[in-house]
Coordinates of C-alpha atoms and ligand atoms in Angstrom, one line a residue:
X13 CA 87.7 122.2 100.7
X14 CA 87.9 123.7 104.8
X15 CA 87.5 121.0 107.5
X16 CA 88.0 117.4 105.8
X17 CA 88.1 114.6 108.2
X18 CA 92.0 113.7 106.7
X19 CA 91.0 109.9 108.0
X20 CA 87.0 110.1 107.5
X21 CA 86.9 111.4 104.3
X22 CA 90.4 109.3 102.8
X23 CA 88.7 106.0 101.8
X24 CA 92.4 103.9 100.4
X25 CA 93.7 104.9 103.4
X26 CA 91.4 103.5 105.7
X27 CA 91.4 100.6 104.1
X28 CA 94.7 99.6 104.1
X29 CA 95.0 101.0 108.2
X30 CA 92.8 98.3 108.3
X31 CA 93.9 95.8 106.5
X32 CA 98.2 96.0 107.5
X33 CA 97.3 95.4 110.9
X34 CA 95.6 98.4 113.1
X35 CA 92.6 98.3 112.7
X36 CA 92.8 99.1 116.3
X37 CA 93.7 101.9 116.4
X38 CA 90.8 103.5 113.4
X39 CA 88.6 105.7 115.2
X40 CA 92.0 107.3 117.0
X41 CA 93.5 108.3 113.9
X42 CA 89.9 110.1 112.9
X43 CA 90.0 112.4 115.8
X44 CA 93.3 113.2 114.7
X45 CA 92.7 113.1 111.2
X46 CA 89.8 116.2 112.3
X47 CA 93.2 117.4 114.3
X48 CA 95.6 117.6 111.8
X49 CA 92.3 118.6 108.6
X50 CA 90.6 121.6 110.6
X51 CA 90.8 125.3 108.7
X52 CA 92.3 125.8 112.2
X53 CA 95.4 123.2 111.7
X54 CA 95.7 123.9 107.9
X55 CA 96.0 127.5 108.2
X56 CA 99.2 127.3 111.1
X57 CA 100.4 125.8 108.3
X58 CA 100.7 128.2 106.4
X59 CA 101.7 130.6 108.6
X60 CA 104.6 128.4 109.3
X61 CA 105.7 128.5 106.0
X62 CA 105.3 132.2 105.1
X63 CA 107.4 133.0 109.0
X64 CA 110.4 131.0 108.4
X65 CA 112.4 130.5 111.1
X66 CA 115.5 132.8 111.4
X67 CA 119.1 132.1 113.4
X68 CA 119.9 134.2 115.9
X69 CA 123.9 133.5 116.4
X70 CA 124.5 136.7 119.4
X71 CA 122.9 138.4 122.0
X72 CA 123.6 141.9 122.9
X73 CA 126.8 141.5 124.2
X74 CA 128.6 139.6 121.2
X75 CA 128.2 136.1 123.4
X76 CA 127.4 133.0 120.6
X77 CA 123.5 132.2 121.5
X78 CA 122.6 130.2 118.5
X79 CA 118.8 129.5 118.1
X80 CA 117.0 129.5 115.9
X81 CA 114.2 131.7 116.4
X82 CA 109.8 130.0 114.8
X83 CA 106.3 131.2 114.2
X84 CA 104.6 130.1 116.9
X85 CA 102.5 128.3 114.4
X86 CA 105.4 126.0 113.8
X87 CA 104.9 125.1 117.5
X88 CA 101.7 124.5 117.2
X89 CA 102.4 122.2 114.5
X90 CA 104.6 119.8 116.3
X91 CA 102.8 120.2 119.7
X92 CA 100.3 118.2 117.6
X93 CA 101.9 116.0 116.3
X94 CA 104.4 115.6 119.3
X95 CA 100.8 114.8 121.6
X96 CA 100.1 112.3 118.7
X97 CA 103.3 110.2 119.5
X98 CA 104.1 110.6 116.3
X99 CA 108.2 110.4 117.5
X100 CA 107.5 108.1 119.6
X101 CA 104.9 105.4 119.5
X102 CA 106.4 102.7 117.9
X103 CA 108.9 102.1 121.2
X104 CA 107.4 102.6 123.9
X105 CA 107.4 98.6 124.5
X106 CA 111.3 99.1 125.6
X107 CA 110.2 101.3 128.0
X108 CA 108.5 99.1 129.4
X109 CA 104.7 99.2 128.1
X110 CA 103.2 96.0 126.1
X111 CA 104.2 96.1 122.1
X112 CA 101.2 96.4 119.5
X113 CA 101.2 94.9 116.4
X114 CA 100.2 97.4 113.5
X115 CA 101.7 100.2 115.5
X116 CA 104.2 101.4 112.9
X117 CA 101.0 101.9 110.8
X118 CA 98.7 103.3 113.1
X119 CA 102.1 106.0 113.3
X120 CA 102.7 105.7 110.1
X121 CA 98.8 106.9 108.9
X122 CA 99.6 109.6 111.4
X123 CA 102.4 110.9 110.2
X124 CA 100.4 111.0 106.6
X125 CA 98.2 112.4 107.6
X126 CA 100.5 114.9 110.1
X127 CA 102.2 115.6 106.3
X128 CA 98.6 117.5 105.2
X129 CA 98.8 120.0 107.9
X130 CA 102.1 121.3 107.7
X131 CA 104.7 119.2 106.0
X132 CA 108.4 120.8 107.6
X133 CA 107.3 120.3 111.0
X134 CA 107.1 116.3 109.8
X135 CA 111.2 116.0 109.7
X136 CA 112.1 117.2 113.7
X137 CA 109.1 114.5 113.9
X138 CA 110.5 111.8 111.3
X139 CA 114.4 111.9 113.5
X140 CA 113.7 111.9 116.7
X141 CA 111.7 108.7 116.0
X142 CA 114.0 107.1 114.0
X143 CA 117.4 107.9 116.4
X144 CA 116.4 105.1 118.2
X145 CA 117.1 102.9 115.6
X146 CA 120.8 103.7 116.2
X147 CA 120.3 104.9 120.7
X148 CA 119.5 100.9 120.4
X149 CA 123.3 100.9 119.1
X150 CA 124.1 102.6 123.0
X151 CA 122.5 100.7 126.3
X152 CA 123.0 103.7 128.3
X153 CA 122.1 106.2 125.9
X154 CA 119.3 104.8 125.7
X155 CA 118.2 104.4 129.3
X156 CA 119.0 107.9 129.7
X157 CA 117.5 109.4 126.4
X158 CA 114.1 107.1 126.2
X159 CA 112.0 108.5 128.6
X160 CA 112.4 111.3 127.1
X161 CA 112.1 110.8 123.6
X162 CA 108.9 109.1 124.2
X163 CA 107.4 112.3 125.5
X164 CA 104.4 113.8 124.4
X165 CA 104.1 117.3 125.9
X166 CA 105.6 119.5 123.0
X167 CA 109.0 122.0 124.7
X168 CA 110.1 123.7 122.0
X169 CA 112.4 125.7 124.7
X170 CA 116.4 125.7 124.7
X171 CA 116.9 124.1 127.9
X172 CA 118.7 120.7 129.1
X173 CA 117.7 117.6 128.1
X174 CA 116.9 116.7 131.7
X175 CA 114.2 119.4 132.5
X176 CA 112.7 119.2 129.7
X177 CA 108.7 117.1 129.0
X178 CA 110.2 115.9 125.6
X179 CA 113.3 116.7 123.3
X180 CA 113.4 115.4 120.3
X181 CA 116.8 114.4 117.3
X182 CA 118.1 115.6 114.9
X183 CA 121.1 113.5 112.4
X184 CA 124.6 115.2 110.1
X185 CA 126.0 113.6 107.6
X186 CA 126.0 115.1 105.4
X187 CA 129.7 117.2 104.7
X188 CA 130.5 119.1 101.7
X189 CA 133.8 117.4 100.4
X190 CA 132.0 114.0 100.7
X191 CA 127.7 114.2 100.0
X192 CA 126.1 111.4 100.4
X193 CA 129.8 109.7 100.3
X194 CA 130.3 109.8 103.6
X195 CA 133.4 107.9 103.9
X196 CA 135.0 111.2 102.8
X197 CA 133.5 112.9 106.2
X198 CA 136.7 114.8 107.7
X199 CA 135.2 116.1 111.1
X200 CA 137.5 114.0 114.0
X201 CA 136.5 112.1 116.8
X202 CA 139.1 113.1 120.1
X203 CA 138.6 110.0 123.0
X204 CA 138.3 112.2 125.7
X205 CA 138.2 109.8 128.8
X206 CA 137.3 105.9 128.5
X207 CA 136.2 103.6 125.4
X208 CA 133.5 101.2 124.1
X209 CA 130.0 102.4 123.1
X210 CA 129.1 106.1 125.3
X211 CA 132.1 106.9 126.0
X212 CA 133.4 111.0 124.9
X213 CA 135.0 112.8 122.9
X214 CA 135.2 115.9 121.1
X215 CA 134.1 116.6 118.4
X216 CA 135.9 119.4 115.8
X217 CA 134.7 119.8 111.6
X218 CA 131.2 120.5 109.6
X219 CA 128.3 119.8 108.4
X220 CA 127.0 120.6 104.9
X221 CA 122.8 120.0 106.1
X222 CA 122.7 119.5 109.5
X223 CA 118.2 119.5 109.7
X224 CA 116.2 120.8 112.9
X225 CA 119.2 122.2 114.2
X226 CA 117.1 123.6 117.8
X227 CA 116.9 119.4 118.3
X228 CA 118.4 119.1 121.5
X229 CA 121.1 116.2 120.4
X230 CA 122.2 115.0 117.4
X231 CA 123.0 111.7 115.3
X232 CA 126.2 112.6 114.6
X233 CA 129.5 110.9 111.7
X234 CA 132.4 112.1 112.4
X235 CA 136.9 110.0 112.4
X236 CA 137.2 108.4 114.7
X237 CA 140.9 106.8 115.0
X238 CA 139.0 103.0 113.9
X239 CA 137.4 104.7 111.2
X240 CA 134.1 106.2 111.1
X241 CA 131.5 107.0 114.1
X242 CA 128.4 106.9 115.0
X243 CA 128.2 109.7 118.0
X244 CA 125.3 111.2 119.6
X245 CA 126.5 115.3 120.6
X246 CA 124.0 116.7 122.9
X247 CA 122.8 120.5 122.0
X248 CA 123.4 122.2 125.4
X249 CA 125.9 120.9 127.8
X250 CA 124.0 119.9 131.0
X251 CA 124.2 122.9 132.7
X252 CA 123.2 124.7 130.1
X253 CA 126.1 126.2 128.2
X254 CA 126.1 125.8 124.8
X255 CA 128.3 122.4 123.5
X256 CA 130.3 123.9 120.7
X257 CA 127.8 123.5 118.2
X258 CA 128.0 127.0 116.8
X259 CA 125.3 127.8 113.8
X260 CA 126.5 129.4 110.4
X261 CA 123.7 130.1 108.6
X262 CA 119.9 128.9 107.3
X263 CA 119.6 127.0 104.5
X264 CA 117.6 128.6 101.8
X265 CA 115.2 126.3 100.7
X266 CA 112.8 125.8 97.5
X267 CA 109.9 124.1 100.1
X268 CA 110.0 123.0 103.4
X269 CA 110.3 126.5 104.6
X270 CA 108.7 125.7 107.9
X271 CA 111.8 123.6 109.0
X272 CA 115.3 124.8 110.1
X273 CA 118.1 123.2 107.5
X274 CA 121.6 124.2 108.8
X275 CA 125.3 123.9 108.4
X276 CA 127.4 123.6 111.7
X277 CA 130.6 124.2 113.4
X278 CA 131.8 122.0 115.9
X279 CA 134.6 122.9 117.7
X280 CA 135.6 120.2 120.3
X281 CA 131.4 119.8 121.0
X282 CA 130.8 116.9 123.7
X283 CA 129.8 113.9 122.1
X284 CA 129.1 110.0 123.0
X285 CA 130.7 107.2 120.9
X286 CA 126.7 105.0 119.5
X287 CA 128.1 101.4 119.1
X288 CA 131.7 100.4 117.8
X289 CA 134.2 102.9 117.2
X290 CA 134.9 102.3 112.5
X291 CA 131.4 101.0 112.8
X292 CA 129.4 104.5 112.4
X293 CA 127.5 104.1 109.0
X294 CA 126.5 100.0 109.9
X295 CA 125.4 102.1 113.5
X296 CA 123.3 105.1 111.6
X297 CA 121.6 102.0 109.0
X298 CA 118.8 101.9 111.9
X299 CA 117.7 105.6 111.6
X300 CA 118.1 106.3 107.8
X301 CA 115.9 103.2 107.1
X302 CA 113.7 104.2 109.5
X303 CA 113.7 108.1 107.9
X304 CA 113.6 106.1 104.1
X305 CA 110.4 105.1 105.2
X306 CA 108.4 108.1 107.0
X307 CA 109.6 109.6 103.3
X308 CA 107.4 107.3 101.0
X309 CA 104.6 107.8 104.0
X310 CA 104.8 111.5 103.8
X311 CA 104.8 112.3 99.9
X312 CA 101.6 109.5 99.8
X313 CA 100.0 111.9 102.0
X314 CA 101.1 114.5 100.3
X315 CA 100.6 113.4 97.1
X316 CA 96.5 112.0 98.5
X317 CA 96.2 115.7 99.6
X318 CA 97.0 117.1 96.3
X319 CA 94.7 114.8 94.1
X320 CA 92.1 115.1 97.1
X321 CA 92.4 118.5 95.9
X322 CA 92.1 118.7 92.6
X323 CA 88.7 116.6 92.7
X324 CA 86.9 118.9 94.9
X325 CA 88.1 121.8 93.1
X326 CA 86.3 119.9 89.6
X327 CA 83.2 118.9 91.7
X328 CA 82.5 122.3 91.9
X329 CA 84.3 124.4 89.3
X330 CA 82.0 124.6 86.0
X331 CA 82.9 125.2 82.9
X332 CA 81.3 126.0 79.0
X333 CA 78.3 125.0 81.3
X334 CA 79.7 121.3 82.8
X335 CA 81.6 120.5 86.1
X336 CA 85.1 119.6 84.8
X337 CA 83.9 116.3 86.8
X338 CA 82.1 115.6 84.1
X339 CA 84.4 116.9 81.1
X340 CA 86.0 113.5 79.9
X341 CA 89.3 114.5 79.7
X342 CA 90.4 116.2 83.3
X343 CA 88.1 112.7 84.6
X344 CA 90.7 111.2 82.3
X345 CA 93.3 113.2 84.0
X346 CA 92.4 113.4 87.3
X347 CA 91.7 109.8 87.7
X348 CA 95.2 108.7 86.1
X349 CA 96.8 110.4 88.7
X350 CA 94.1 109.1 91.6
X351 CA 95.2 105.6 90.8
X352 CA 98.9 106.6 92.1
X353 CA 97.4 107.8 95.2
X354 CA 96.3 104.5 95.3
X355 CA 98.5 102.8 94.8
X356 CA 101.7 105.0 97.5
X357 CA 99.6 104.2 99.9
X358 CA 99.1 100.9 99.6
X359 CA 103.0 100.5 99.8
X360 CA 104.0 102.3 101.9
X361 CA 101.5 100.8 104.3
X362 CA 102.3 97.3 103.6
X363 CA 106.3 98.6 104.2
X364 CA 104.9 100.3 107.4
X365 CA 103.6 96.6 107.9
X366 CA 107.6 94.9 107.7
X367 CA 107.9 97.7 109.7
X368 CA 105.8 95.9 112.9
X369 CA 107.5 92.6 111.4
X370 CA 110.0 92.4 114.1
X371 CA 112.9 89.8 113.5
X372 CA 110.6 87.8 111.6
X373 CA 112.7 87.0 108.4
X374 CA 110.5 87.8 105.5
X375 CA 109.3 91.3 107.1
X376 CA 113.0 91.9 107.2
X377 CA 114.2 91.0 104.2
X378 CA 111.0 93.0 102.8
X379 CA 112.6 95.7 104.5
X380 CA 115.4 96.0 103.0
X381 CA 114.8 95.5 99.7
X382 CA 111.4 97.0 100.2
X383 CA 112.6 100.4 101.9
X384 CA 114.4 101.8 99.4
X385 CA 112.2 100.0 96.6
X386 CA 109.4 102.6 98.0
X387 CA 111.1 105.4 98.6
X388 CA 112.0 105.5 95.0
X389 CA 109.3 105.5 93.6
X390 CA 106.8 107.0 95.4
X391 CA 109.0 110.1 96.2
X392 CA 109.5 110.5 92.2
X393 CA 105.7 110.4 91.4
X394 CA 104.6 112.9 94.2
X395 CA 106.3 115.7 92.1
X396 CA 104.0 115.2 88.2
X397 CA 101.1 114.0 91.3
X398 CA 102.2 117.8 92.6
X399 CA 102.3 119.5 89.4
X400 CA 99.8 118.0 87.7
X401 CA 97.2 117.9 90.6
X402 CA 97.3 122.2 91.2
X403 CA 97.5 122.8 87.2
X404 CA 93.3 121.1 87.3
X405 CA 92.3 124.3 89.6
X406 CA 94.1 126.7 86.7
X407 CA 95.6 129.9 87.8
X408 CA 94.3 129.4 91.6
X409 CA 96.1 126.3 91.9
X410 CA 98.9 128.2 91.1
X411 CA 98.4 131.7 93.6
X412 CA 100.5 130.5 97.3
X413 CA 96.8 131.0 99.5
X414 CA 95.5 128.2 97.5
X415 CA 97.8 126.2 99.2
X416 CA 99.0 123.9 96.4
X417 CA 103.3 126.1 95.9
X418 CA 103.3 124.6 99.5
X419 CA 102.7 121.0 99.0
X420 CA 104.5 121.6 95.0
X421 CA 107.5 123.3 96.8
X422 CA 107.7 120.7 99.2
X423 CA 108.0 117.3 97.5
X424 CA 111.2 117.2 95.7
X425 CA 113.0 117.6 99.1
X426 CA 112.1 113.4 99.6
X427 CA 113.4 111.9 96.9
X428 CA 116.0 113.9 97.4
X429 CA 117.5 113.4 101.4
X430 CA 117.8 110.8 102.7
X431 CA 119.3 108.8 99.5
X432 CA 118.3 110.6 96.6
X433 CA 117.0 109.1 93.8
X434 CA 120.6 106.9 92.2
X435 CA 122.4 106.0 96.0
X436 CA 118.8 103.7 96.6
X437 CA 118.8 102.5 93.3
X438 CA 123.3 102.0 94.5
X439 CA 121.2 100.9 97.9
X440 CA 119.4 98.1 95.6
X441 CA 122.0 96.4 93.6
X442 CA 123.7 96.4 96.5
X443 CA 121.3 93.9 98.7
X444 CA 120.3 92.4 95.8
X445 CA 124.0 91.3 96.1
X446 CA 124.0 90.8 99.5
X447 CA 121.4 89.2 101.0
X448 CA 119.6 87.9 97.0
X449 CA 117.0 85.7 99.6
X450 CA 115.2 89.0 99.5
X451 CA 114.3 89.3 96.3
X452 CA 113.2 86.3 96.0
X453 CA 110.6 86.3 99.3
X454 CA 109.1 89.5 97.2
X455 CA 109.2 88.3 94.1
X456 CA 106.9 85.4 95.7
X457 CA 105.0 88.0 98.1
X458 CA 104.3 90.0 94.4
X459 CA 102.7 87.4 92.6
X460 CA 100.8 85.5 95.5
X461 CA 99.4 88.5 96.6
X462 CA 98.3 88.8 92.8
X463 CA 96.5 85.7 93.3
X464 CA 98.8 84.6 89.4
X465 CA 96.9 87.1 88.0
X466 CA 99.3 86.6 84.4
X467 CA 99.3 90.3 83.5
X468 CA 101.7 90.4 87.2
X469 CA 103.3 87.4 85.8
X470 CA 105.0 89.0 82.5
X471 CA 105.9 92.0 84.7
X472 CA 107.6 89.7 87.0
X473 CA 109.2 87.4 84.2
X474 CA 110.5 91.7 82.8
X475 CA 112.1 91.8 86.5
X476 CA 114.0 88.3 86.6
X477 CA 115.1 89.9 83.1
X478 CA 116.4 93.1 84.0
X479 CA 117.8 91.3 87.4
X480 CA 119.7 88.9 85.2
X481 CA 121.6 92.3 83.7
X482 CA 121.5 93.8 86.8
X483 CA 124.1 91.8 88.0
X484 CA 126.8 93.5 85.8
X485 CA 125.5 96.4 85.1
X486 CA 123.9 99.3 87.2
X487 CA 122.1 101.3 83.9
X488 CA 119.5 99.2 84.9
X489 CA 119.2 99.6 88.3
X490 CA 116.6 102.9 88.2
X491 CA 113.7 100.5 85.4
X492 CA 114.0 97.8 88.2
X493 CA 113.5 98.9 91.0
X494 CA 110.2 100.9 89.2
X495 CA 109.4 97.7 87.9
X496 CA 109.5 96.0 91.3
X497 CA 107.4 99.0 93.1
X498 CA 104.9 99.2 90.4
X499 CA 104.6 95.4 90.6
X500 CA 103.9 95.5 93.9
X501 CA 101.4 97.7 93.7
X502 CA 99.6 96.0 91.2
X503 CA 98.9 93.1 93.4
X504 CA 98.5 94.9 96.7
X505 CA 95.4 96.7 94.0
X506 CA 94.7 93.6 92.2
X507 CA 94.4 92.4 96.5
X508 CA 92.9 94.7 97.6
X509 CA 91.3 97.3 95.8
X510 CA 88.0 97.8 94.0
X511 CA 87.7 95.5 90.1
X512 CA 88.0 99.4 88.5
X513 CA 90.8 100.4 90.1
X514 CA 93.0 97.4 90.1
X515 CA 91.6 96.9 86.7
X516 CA 93.3 100.4 85.3
X517 CA 96.8 99.9 86.8
X518 CA 97.7 97.1 85.5
X519 CA 96.5 98.1 81.9
X520 CA 98.8 101.0 82.1
X521 CA 101.3 100.9 84.4
X522 CA 102.2 97.0 83.5
X523 CA 100.7 96.7 80.3
X524 CA 100.9 100.8 79.3
X525 CA 103.1 102.4 76.6
X526 CA 105.4 105.0 78.1
X527 CA 103.8 108.1 78.6
X528 CA 105.0 111.1 79.3
X529 CA 101.9 113.1 81.0
X530 CA 99.4 111.8 83.2
X531 CA 95.5 111.5 80.9
X532 CA 97.6 109.9 77.7
X533 CA 97.0 106.5 77.9
X534 CA 94.0 106.2 80.0
X535 CA 91.3 106.2 77.7
X536 CA 90.1 103.1 78.3
X537 CA 89.3 102.7 81.7
X538 CA 86.5 102.9 84.7
X539 CA 87.4 106.7 85.1
X540 CA 84.0 107.6 87.0
X541 CA 85.0 104.3 89.1
X542 CA 88.2 105.4 90.2
X543 CA 87.0 109.1 91.0
X544 CA 83.5 108.4 93.2
X545 CA 86.4 106.3 95.4
X546 CA 89.0 108.8 95.4
X547 CA 86.9 112.0 95.9
X548 CA 87.1 112.8 99.6
X549 CA 84.3 111.4 101.0
X550 CA 82.2 113.5 103.7
X551 CA 82.5 111.8 107.2
Ligands
LIG6 C1 116.1 120.3 102.6 C2 117.4 119.6 102.9 C3 118.2 119.0 104.2 C4 118.9 118.0 104.3 N1 118.9 117.8 106.3 C5 119.9 117.2 106.3 C6 119.8 115.9 107.5 O1 119.2 117.1 109.0 N2 120.9 115.9 108.1 C7 121.6 115.2 107.0 O2 122.2 114.5 106.9 N3 121.8 115.6 105.6 C8 120.6 116.5 105.5 N4 120.3 116.8 103.7 C9 121.5 115.9 103.4 C10 120.8 115.6 101.9 O3 120.7 114.5 102.6 C11 121.7 115.2 100.4 O4 122.0 116.6 100.1 C12 121.5 113.7 100.1 O5 121.6 113.1 100.5 C13 122.3 114.2 98.8 O6 123.5 114.3 98.9 P1 123.9 115.1 98.6 O7 123.6 116.5 98.7 O8 126.1 115.8 98.7 O9 124.4 115.2 96.9 P2 125.5 115.1 96.1 O10 126.2 113.0 96.6 O11 126.9 115.3 95.5 O12 125.0 113.8 95.2 C14 124.3 114.6 93.9 C15 123.8 113.5 93.0 O13 124.9 112.5 92.7 C16 123.5 111.5 93.0 N5 124.9 110.4 92.5 C17 125.5 110.4 94.3 N6 126.8 108.8 93.8 C18 126.0 108.5 92.4 C19 126.9 107.2 92.1 N7 127.4 106.1 93.1 N8 126.2 107.3 91.4 C20 125.8 107.6 90.5 N9 124.4 109.2 91.0 C21 125.3 109.7 92.1 C22 123.2 111.6 94.0 O14 121.6 110.2 93.3 C23 122.6 113.5 93.5 O15 121.3 113.0 92.5 C24 119.3 117.4 103.5 C25 119.0 117.5 102.5 C26 118.3 119.1 102.4 C27 117.9 119.1 99.9

């Protein structure tokens, strides 16, 4: 499977883009699909991972340089995604460009394909895009940084932002002692001069995880006198000197190897208050929500890539005088996985439309509730799909050259970062408590989308029962979140996918008994129809 157009070959993706409001972007996405699926781009992705970044702490005279060196292939994939605007396109209206309905959907389609080209670089791309969500709480900082964030000509050099064609931004929340519990952060911020949003502070402390440390600035949480607050901390001072951010070491990670993740010490680094002092979590949450959305999008893309490769292999590999795809048991396994890819894609793009919904109350409610729900289900499903799809290639699946190990190692990270499983499920319970209208809105939408389909109705009754328990028993949170994701996916497939797909999904995901592996419990579905749709289409 080489030189495959990732857009033209993916029916579910093309339909989702058109359905959710970005049909206008189809021609451009078709070109991007050709670029990201090209043999050249896939090779760049491989190289960026087999030559992971290295930390250079000092120069020859022992002065700190705190620099990360990447293989040129990493810079090339960054340049491809930034030229497409994946780090910025939805924010162009903030600089006076006209608002484009469907901008998030179009960007999500690009991200879905960029992840298939090379997933690690999606981390800085995602964080740069999401940073604007937090920076909107500091208009003066936004005005200063937005023109550079909107730059589409990647500039991987170390120079003050003012001298660069484009910048990238990262995020530093996680500390050793606290982790998810950021309220126990101990990094401190001392006011230097003045007060209010945009005021300068000196930041001292550490971050246990800080990805993309070569970013031009970071959104960082630190304790100020009024409590946990959010700061924009540039990597370099305006004169090019280092800004007191010492990279201690790079993490030796399971996957995500092209991307650098670091441990850092802040030594009086200059930062600028974003939002109000003491409102750090409320400020950075807008960034976190956007990164969670991207986790779901890129995991959907990786699931698609894994299953497309598995189907392609089965179409061409003959065993016992018969193509694998014609062996009933293999077809069943493939079709079963294809159902989850179809569902993940439908969920991710419905969520993208909610981000396009701006101030609309219904769409805002949908985003609040369904961002953690969809992030949870898609990112939890992706590792199982990657593993089973790898097995479809037999021994070759396990060998590096085939590309599967890269996907397999990558997918767990999207479930862990930006809110691991339990954390996002507990977030859902918080949304239920604080915004009870959100769940009513989503359940009504699911029912209406499914056209009152009786099997979806039964699933919704089950969700009501879980909701009643969730008010006093958090142990039902995972079941509730999973059922919500499945009911929403089922409704979307009933409304928009061919009957063979939606019927199979409902029969197995809503009505089927518990199953632990793909291909168990799918014996009565129309696997041929499901596979014909999921197979990579020739351009
Ligand atoms: C490759 C990588 C890159 C990263 N990059 C960044 C970055 O750039 N910036 C950044 O700030 N962070 C980053 N992180 C950190 C990441 O966001 C955290 O690891 C993640 O949020 C989980 O926090 P933790 O590791 O402290 O785990 P903990 O908070 O200790 O959680 C451990 C486990 O306990 C569960 N848990 C937590 N609270 C509860 C509860 N109340 N009830 C039940 N279960 C609970 C969690 O779901 C998790 O499974 C990165 C992590 C990785 C792996």
